Amino acid sequence: MYDLIILGAGPAGLTAGIYAARGGLNAVIVESKAVGGQAALTAEIENYPGFASVSGYELVSLMQAQCEALGVSFVFDAPVALALEGDVKRVDTAYSGTLEARAVILATGALPRTLGIERESELLGGGVSYCATCDGAFFRGKPVAVVGGGNTAVEDALYLEKFASEVYLIHRRDALRADAILADRVKNSGVHIVWDSVVTALDGDKKLQSVTLKNVKSGDTSSLAVNGLFVAVGQKPATEGLTGVELDGGYIVTDSEMRTSLPGVFAAGDVRKKTLRQVVTAAADGAVAAESAIKFLNGAA
Ligand code: NAP
């Protein structure tokens, strides 16, 4: 029996682990993939205070080491069923049995959204990717495109310039959503921005050879020869199958103390309904959630 189970080992979960351990809790972090969540897949983070530039992997590795040094346990397994409503919360895992605790922090993060066009899943690994830092090097000397206009898409496009012969950034509007500093950087880079356009078809036999584009203003269609298509059109919360906790658009609703609608259940990071999803805000959520869990376990909240 733990005091606290933290689901998710991204910056929110890892920070919650640090605060929980320092607060004297016996905490376990459950992670079904690799430590670090989406931050670990970010090549370069330039807006985490104290680090002018740091690789996402390095930053989360430091957080993990800090957790381990404080005695936080890690279980690398998939949670398959949650029972969060009673005084004792239970998390069934695929291979590690059932974990129990009196409080839970949900820090499961978010997953990339898909375009939802034909052949997208068939060509996954054959040219379609949702992770530029994971797959970019496979496209050395080849033309690639990124879809999206947010921070992720712009960062991916700039990152892919290291490998690809040409990089296209395909955006459905005529203005980027990305932060001004990134938008300026990409406009002054070698990336070709294709404005007002959406991808309507993926072409090629077993491997991607080109994409069909539609200009949303003129209605014209064209073909763009690319071997890689990096989809960066936002994220969806990792809350599939989660019941009993109030959600809004799939995101977990909390108060400012990270309390969900269920007593003893807290949420932190990208999975939470909020406006700014950054490593620093995920970490801050994790700290607040852990402090709230400590108060809850002490009978003070
Ligand atoms: P995002 O900010 O939600 O941007 C998604 C982009 O994809 C938007 O430009 C959107 O177009 C476009 N889009 C959405 N659906 C589409 C579709 N079906 N077809 C074509 N385009 C589509 O997502 P994100 O870039 O993944 O960022 C997620 C969060 O993480 C944000 O809060 C972001 O600030 C944060 N983040 C921050 C950093 C950083 O600070 N360095 C880095 C990465 C991510 P519209 O603009 O027209 O809506």
Coordinates of C-alpha atoms and ligand atoms in Angstrom, one line a residue:
M1 CA 0.0 0.0 0.0
Y2 CA 1.5 3.3 -1.1
D3 CA 0.5 6.8 0.1
L4 CA 0.3 8.1 -3.4
I5 CA 0.1 6.6 -6.9
I6 CA 1.2 9.0 -9.7
L7 CA 0.1 8.0 -13.2
G8 CA 2.5 9.3 -15.8
A9 CA 6.2 10.1 -15.7
G10 CA 6.3 13.3 -17.7
P11 CA 7.4 16.6 -16.1
A12 CA 4.1 16.8 -14.1
G13 CA 4.4 13.3 -12.7
L14 CA 8.1 13.5 -12.0
T15 CA 7.7 16.9 -10.2
A16 CA 4.8 15.5 -8.2
G17 CA 7.1 12.6 -7.2
I18 CA 9.8 15.0 -6.0
Y19 CA 7.4 17.0 -3.9
A20 CA 5.6 14.0 -2.6
A21 CA 8.9 12.3 -1.5
R22 CA 10.1 15.5 0.1
G23 CA 6.8 15.7 1.9
G24 CA 7.4 12.2 3.4
L25 CA 5.0 10.2 1.2
N26 CA 5.7 6.7 0.0
A27 CA 5.0 7.4 -3.7
V28 CA 5.1 5.3 -6.9
I29 CA 5.1 6.6 -10.4
V30 CA 3.4 4.3 -13.0
E31 CA 4.5 4.8 -16.6
S32 CA 3.5 2.6 -19.6
K33 CA 6.0 4.1 -22.0
A34 CA 9.3 5.9 -21.5
V35 CA 10.1 8.5 -18.8
G36 CA 9.5 12.1 -19.8
G37 CA 6.4 12.0 -21.9
Q38 CA 6.3 14.4 -24.8
A39 CA 9.0 16.6 -23.3
A40 CA 11.5 13.7 -23.7
L41 CA 10.8 13.8 -27.5
T42 CA 11.6 17.5 -27.8
A43 CA 15.0 18.1 -29.3
E44 CA 15.6 21.5 -27.7
I45 CA 13.7 23.3 -24.9
E46 CA 14.5 27.0 -24.7
N47 CA 11.9 28.2 -22.2
Y48 CA 12.5 26.2 -19.1
P49 CA 13.9 28.7 -16.6
G50 CA 17.5 28.2 -15.7
F51 CA 18.3 26.4 -19.0
A52 CA 18.9 28.7 -22.0
S53 CA 18.8 25.5 -24.1
V54 CA 18.5 21.9 -23.0
S55 CA 17.4 18.7 -24.7
G56 CA 14.1 17.4 -23.5
Y57 CA 15.6 14.0 -22.8
E58 CA 18.3 15.6 -20.6
L59 CA 15.9 17.7 -18.6
V60 CA 13.5 14.8 -17.8
S61 CA 16.5 12.5 -17.0
L62 CA 17.6 15.0 -14.4
M63 CA 14.0 15.0 -13.0
Q64 CA 13.9 11.2 -12.9
A65 CA 17.3 11.0 -11.2
Q66 CA 16.1 13.5 -8.6
C67 CA 13.0 11.3 -8.0
E68 CA 15.1 8.2 -7.6
A69 CA 17.5 9.9 -5.2
L70 CA 14.5 10.8 -3.0
G71 CA 13.2 7.2 -3.0
V72 CA 10.3 7.5 -5.4
S73 CA 9.4 4.0 -6.8
F74 CA 8.8 3.5 -10.5
V75 CA 6.6 0.8 -12.1
F76 CA 7.0 0.6 -15.8
D77 CA 3.7 -1.0 -16.8
A78 CA 0.4 -0.1 -18.4
P79 CA -2.5 0.7 -16.1
V80 CA -5.4 -1.4 -17.4
A81 CA -8.2 -0.5 -14.8
L82 CA -8.6 2.2 -12.3
A83 CA -10.9 2.2 -9.2
L84 CA -10.6 5.7 -7.9
E85 CA -13.9 6.3 -6.1
G86 CA -13.3 4.6 -2.7
D87 CA -11.0 5.6 0.2
V88 CA -8.5 3.1 -1.2
K89 CA -7.6 3.8 -4.8
R90 CA -6.7 0.8 -7.0
V91 CA -4.7 0.7 -10.2
D92 CA -4.6 -2.7 -12.0
T93 CA -1.5 -3.0 -14.2
A94 CA -1.0 -5.4 -17.1
Y95 CA 1.9 -7.3 -15.5
S96 CA 2.7 -5.8 -12.1
G97 CA -0.5 -6.7 -10.2
T98 CA -2.7 -4.2 -8.4
L99 CA -1.3 -1.1 -6.8
E100 CA -3.1 0.6 -3.9
A101 CA -2.9 4.0 -2.3
R102 CA -5.1 6.6 -0.6
A103 CA -4.4 9.3 -3.2
V104 CA -3.8 9.4 -6.9
I105 CA -2.4 12.0 -9.2
L106 CA -3.4 11.7 -12.9
A107 CA -0.5 13.0 -15.0
T108 CA -1.0 11.0 -18.1
G109 CA -0.4 13.9 -20.5
A110 CA -1.5 14.2 -24.1
L111 CA -1.0 12.3 -27.3
P112 CA -0.6 13.6 -30.8
R113 CA -3.8 14.2 -32.8
T114 CA -4.0 12.6 -36.2
L115 CA -5.1 14.2 -39.5
G116 CA -7.8 11.7 -39.9
I117 CA -7.2 11.2 -43.7
E118 CA -7.1 8.0 -45.6
R119 CA -4.0 5.8 -45.4
E120 CA -2.6 7.8 -42.5
S121 CA -2.3 4.7 -40.2
E122 CA -1.2 2.5 -43.1
L123 CA 1.7 4.7 -43.9
L124 CA 2.8 5.2 -40.3
G125 CA 6.5 4.1 -40.4
G126 CA 6.4 4.4 -44.2
G127 CA 6.7 8.1 -44.2
V128 CA 4.0 9.4 -41.8
S129 CA 5.3 10.3 -38.4
Y130 CA 4.1 12.1 -35.3
C131 CA 7.6 12.6 -33.8
A132 CA 10.3 14.6 -35.7
T133 CA 13.0 14.0 -33.1
C134 CA 12.3 10.2 -33.2
D135 CA 12.2 9.8 -37.0
G136 CA 13.8 12.8 -38.5
A137 CA 17.2 11.2 -39.1
F138 CA 15.5 8.5 -41.4
F139 CA 14.9 11.3 -43.9
R140 CA 18.5 12.4 -44.4
G141 CA 18.8 14.0 -47.9
K142 CA 15.0 13.6 -48.6
P143 CA 12.2 16.1 -48.9
V144 CA 9.8 16.2 -46.0
A145 CA 6.8 18.3 -44.9
V146 CA 5.3 19.2 -41.5
V147 CA 1.6 19.8 -41.1
G148 CA 0.5 22.4 -38.5
G149 CA 1.1 26.0 -37.4
G150 CA 1.7 25.7 -33.7
N151 CA 4.9 25.6 -31.6
T152 CA 5.4 21.8 -32.2
A153 CA 5.1 22.1 -36.0
V154 CA 7.5 25.0 -36.2
E155 CA 10.0 23.4 -33.9
D156 CA 9.8 20.2 -35.9
A157 CA 10.3 22.0 -39.2
L158 CA 13.4 23.8 -37.9
Y159 CA 14.7 20.5 -36.5
L160 CA 14.2 18.6 -39.7
E161 CA 16.3 21.1 -41.6
K162 CA 19.3 19.3 -40.1
F163 CA 18.5 16.2 -42.1
A164 CA 16.1 16.8 -45.0
S165 CA 16.9 18.1 -48.4
E166 CA 13.8 20.4 -48.3
V167 CA 11.4 21.1 -45.5
Y168 CA 7.8 22.3 -46.2
L169 CA 5.6 23.6 -43.4
I170 CA 1.9 23.2 -44.5
H171 CA -0.5 25.3 -42.5
R172 CA -4.2 25.7 -43.0
R173 CA -4.2 29.4 -42.4
D174 CA -2.2 32.5 -43.4
A175 CA -0.7 33.1 -39.9
L176 CA 1.2 30.8 -37.6
R177 CA -0.2 30.0 -34.1
A178 CA 3.4 29.4 -32.8
D179 CA 5.1 31.9 -30.4
A180 CA 6.5 35.0 -32.2
I181 CA 10.1 34.0 -31.6
L182 CA 9.6 30.7 -33.3
A183 CA 7.4 32.1 -36.1
D184 CA 10.2 34.7 -36.9
R185 CA 12.8 32.0 -36.8
V186 CA 11.0 29.8 -39.3
K187 CA 10.2 32.7 -41.6
N188 CA 13.9 33.5 -41.7
S189 CA 14.9 29.9 -42.2
G190 CA 15.2 27.7 -45.3
V191 CA 11.8 26.1 -44.5
H192 CA 9.2 26.7 -47.3
I193 CA 5.9 27.7 -45.8
V194 CA 2.8 26.6 -47.7
W195 CA 0.0 28.8 -46.4
D196 CA -3.8 28.2 -46.5
S197 CA -3.4 24.6 -47.4
V198 CA -4.4 21.2 -46.1
V199 CA -3.3 17.7 -46.9
T200 CA -6.1 15.7 -48.6
A201 CA -4.3 12.6 -49.7
L202 CA -1.2 10.5 -49.1
D203 CA 0.3 9.1 -52.3
G204 CA 2.8 6.3 -52.9
D205 CA 2.7 2.5 -52.8
K206 CA 4.3 1.2 -49.6
K207 CA 6.2 4.3 -48.9
L208 CA 5.1 7.9 -49.1
Q209 CA 6.1 9.6 -52.4
S210 CA 4.0 12.7 -52.4
V211 CA 1.0 14.4 -50.7
T212 CA -2.0 16.1 -52.4
L213 CA -2.6 19.6 -51.1
K214 CA -5.7 21.7 -51.3
N215 CA -5.6 25.4 -51.1
V216 CA -8.5 26.3 -48.8
K217 CA -9.0 29.7 -50.3
S218 CA -8.8 29.0 -54.0
G219 CA -9.9 25.3 -53.9
D220 CA -6.9 24.5 -56.1
T221 CA -5.2 21.1 -55.6
S222 CA -1.5 20.3 -56.2
S223 CA 1.0 17.6 -55.5
L224 CA 4.0 18.0 -53.3
A225 CA 6.8 15.4 -53.6
V226 CA 7.9 14.4 -50.1
N227 CA 9.0 11.2 -48.5
G228 CA 8.2 12.2 -44.9
L229 CA 5.1 13.8 -43.5
F230 CA 5.3 14.9 -39.9
V231 CA 1.9 15.6 -38.4
A232 CA 1.9 18.2 -35.7
V233 CA -1.7 19.3 -35.5
G234 CA -2.1 19.4 -31.8
Q235 CA -2.8 17.0 -29.0
K236 CA -5.6 15.0 -27.3
P237 CA -5.7 14.2 -23.6
A238 CA -4.7 10.7 -22.5
T239 CA -7.9 10.1 -20.7
E240 CA -9.4 7.3 -22.7
G241 CA -11.4 5.0 -20.5
L242 CA -11.2 7.3 -17.5
T243 CA -14.5 7.5 -15.7
G244 CA -15.9 9.1 -12.5
V245 CA -13.8 12.2 -12.9
E246 CA -15.3 15.4 -14.5
L247 CA -13.9 16.0 -18.0
D248 CA -14.3 18.8 -20.4
G249 CA -13.5 18.1 -24.0
G250 CA -11.6 15.0 -22.7
Y251 CA -9.4 17.1 -20.4
I252 CA -9.6 16.7 -16.6
V253 CA -11.3 19.5 -14.8
T254 CA -9.5 20.6 -11.6
D255 CA -9.6 23.6 -9.2
S256 CA -6.5 25.7 -8.7
E257 CA -5.3 23.1 -6.1
M258 CA -5.3 20.4 -8.8
R259 CA -8.3 18.7 -7.1
T260 CA -10.6 16.7 -9.5
S261 CA -14.2 16.0 -8.8
L262 CA -13.2 12.9 -6.9
P263 CA -11.8 13.2 -3.3
G264 CA -8.2 12.1 -3.2
V265 CA -7.8 12.3 -6.9
F266 CA -5.7 15.1 -8.4
A267 CA -4.6 15.9 -11.9
A268 CA -1.5 17.7 -13.3
G269 CA 0.1 18.7 -16.6
D270 CA -1.2 18.5 -20.1
V271 CA -4.1 16.1 -19.2
R272 CA -5.7 18.9 -17.2
K273 CA -8.0 21.5 -18.6
K274 CA -5.9 24.7 -18.7
T275 CA -4.6 27.3 -21.1
L276 CA -0.8 27.0 -21.2
R277 CA 0.7 23.6 -21.8
Q278 CA 4.5 23.9 -21.2
V279 CA 7.1 21.9 -19.3
V280 CA 7.2 24.6 -16.7
T281 CA 3.4 24.7 -16.2
A282 CA 3.3 20.8 -16.0
A283 CA 6.0 20.9 -13.4
A284 CA 4.2 23.6 -11.4
D285 CA 1.0 21.6 -11.6
G286 CA 2.8 18.5 -10.3
A287 CA 4.2 20.5 -7.3
V288 CA 0.7 21.8 -6.4
A289 CA -0.9 18.4 -6.9
A290 CA 1.6 16.7 -4.6
E291 CA 1.1 19.4 -1.9
S292 CA -2.7 18.9 -2.2
A293 CA -2.3 15.2 -1.9
I294 CA -0.2 15.6 1.2
K295 CA -2.9 17.9 2.8
F296 CA -5.6 15.4 1.8
L297 CA -3.7 12.5 3.4
N298 CA -3.2 14.5 6.5
G299 CA -7.0 15.1 6.7
A300 CA -6.6 18.8 6.0
A301 CA -8.3 19.0 2.6
Ligands
NAP1 P1 -1.4 23.6 -31.1 O1 -0.8 24.8 -30.4 O2 -2.8 23.2 -30.7 O3 -1.4 23.8 -32.7 C1 -1.9 22.9 -33.5 C2 -1.8 23.4 -35.0 O4 -2.3 22.5 -35.9 C3 -2.5 24.7 -35.2 O5 -1.7 25.6 -36.0 C4 -3.8 24.3 -35.9 O6 -4.2 25.2 -36.9 C5 -3.3 23.1 -36.7 N1 -4.3 22.1 -36.9 C6 -5.2 21.5 -36.0 N2 -5.9 20.6 -36.6 C7 -5.6 20.5 -37.9 C8 -6.0 19.8 -39.0 N3 -7.0 18.8 -38.9 N4 -5.4 19.9 -40.2 C9 -4.4 20.9 -40.3 N5 -4.0 21.6 -39.3 C10 -4.5 21.5 -38.1 O7 -0.6 22.2 -30.9 P2 1.0 22.0 -30.6 O8 1.8 22.8 -31.5 O9 1.2 20.5 -30.6 O10 1.2 22.5 -29.2 C11 0.4 22.0 -28.1 C12 0.7 22.7 -26.8 O11 2.1 22.5 -26.4 C13 0.6 24.2 -27.0 O12 0.1 24.8 -25.8 C14 2.0 24.7 -27.3 O13 2.2 26.0 -26.9 C15 2.8 23.8 -26.4 N6 4.2 23.6 -26.9 C16 5.0 24.6 -26.5 C17 6.3 24.6 -27.0 C18 7.3 25.6 -26.6 O14 6.9 26.5 -25.8 N7 8.5 25.7 -27.1 C19 6.7 23.6 -27.9 C20 5.8 22.6 -28.3 C21 4.5 22.7 -27.8 P3 -4.9 26.6 -36.4 O15 -3.7 27.5 -36.0 O16 -5.6 27.1 -37.6 O17 -5.8 26.3 -35.3

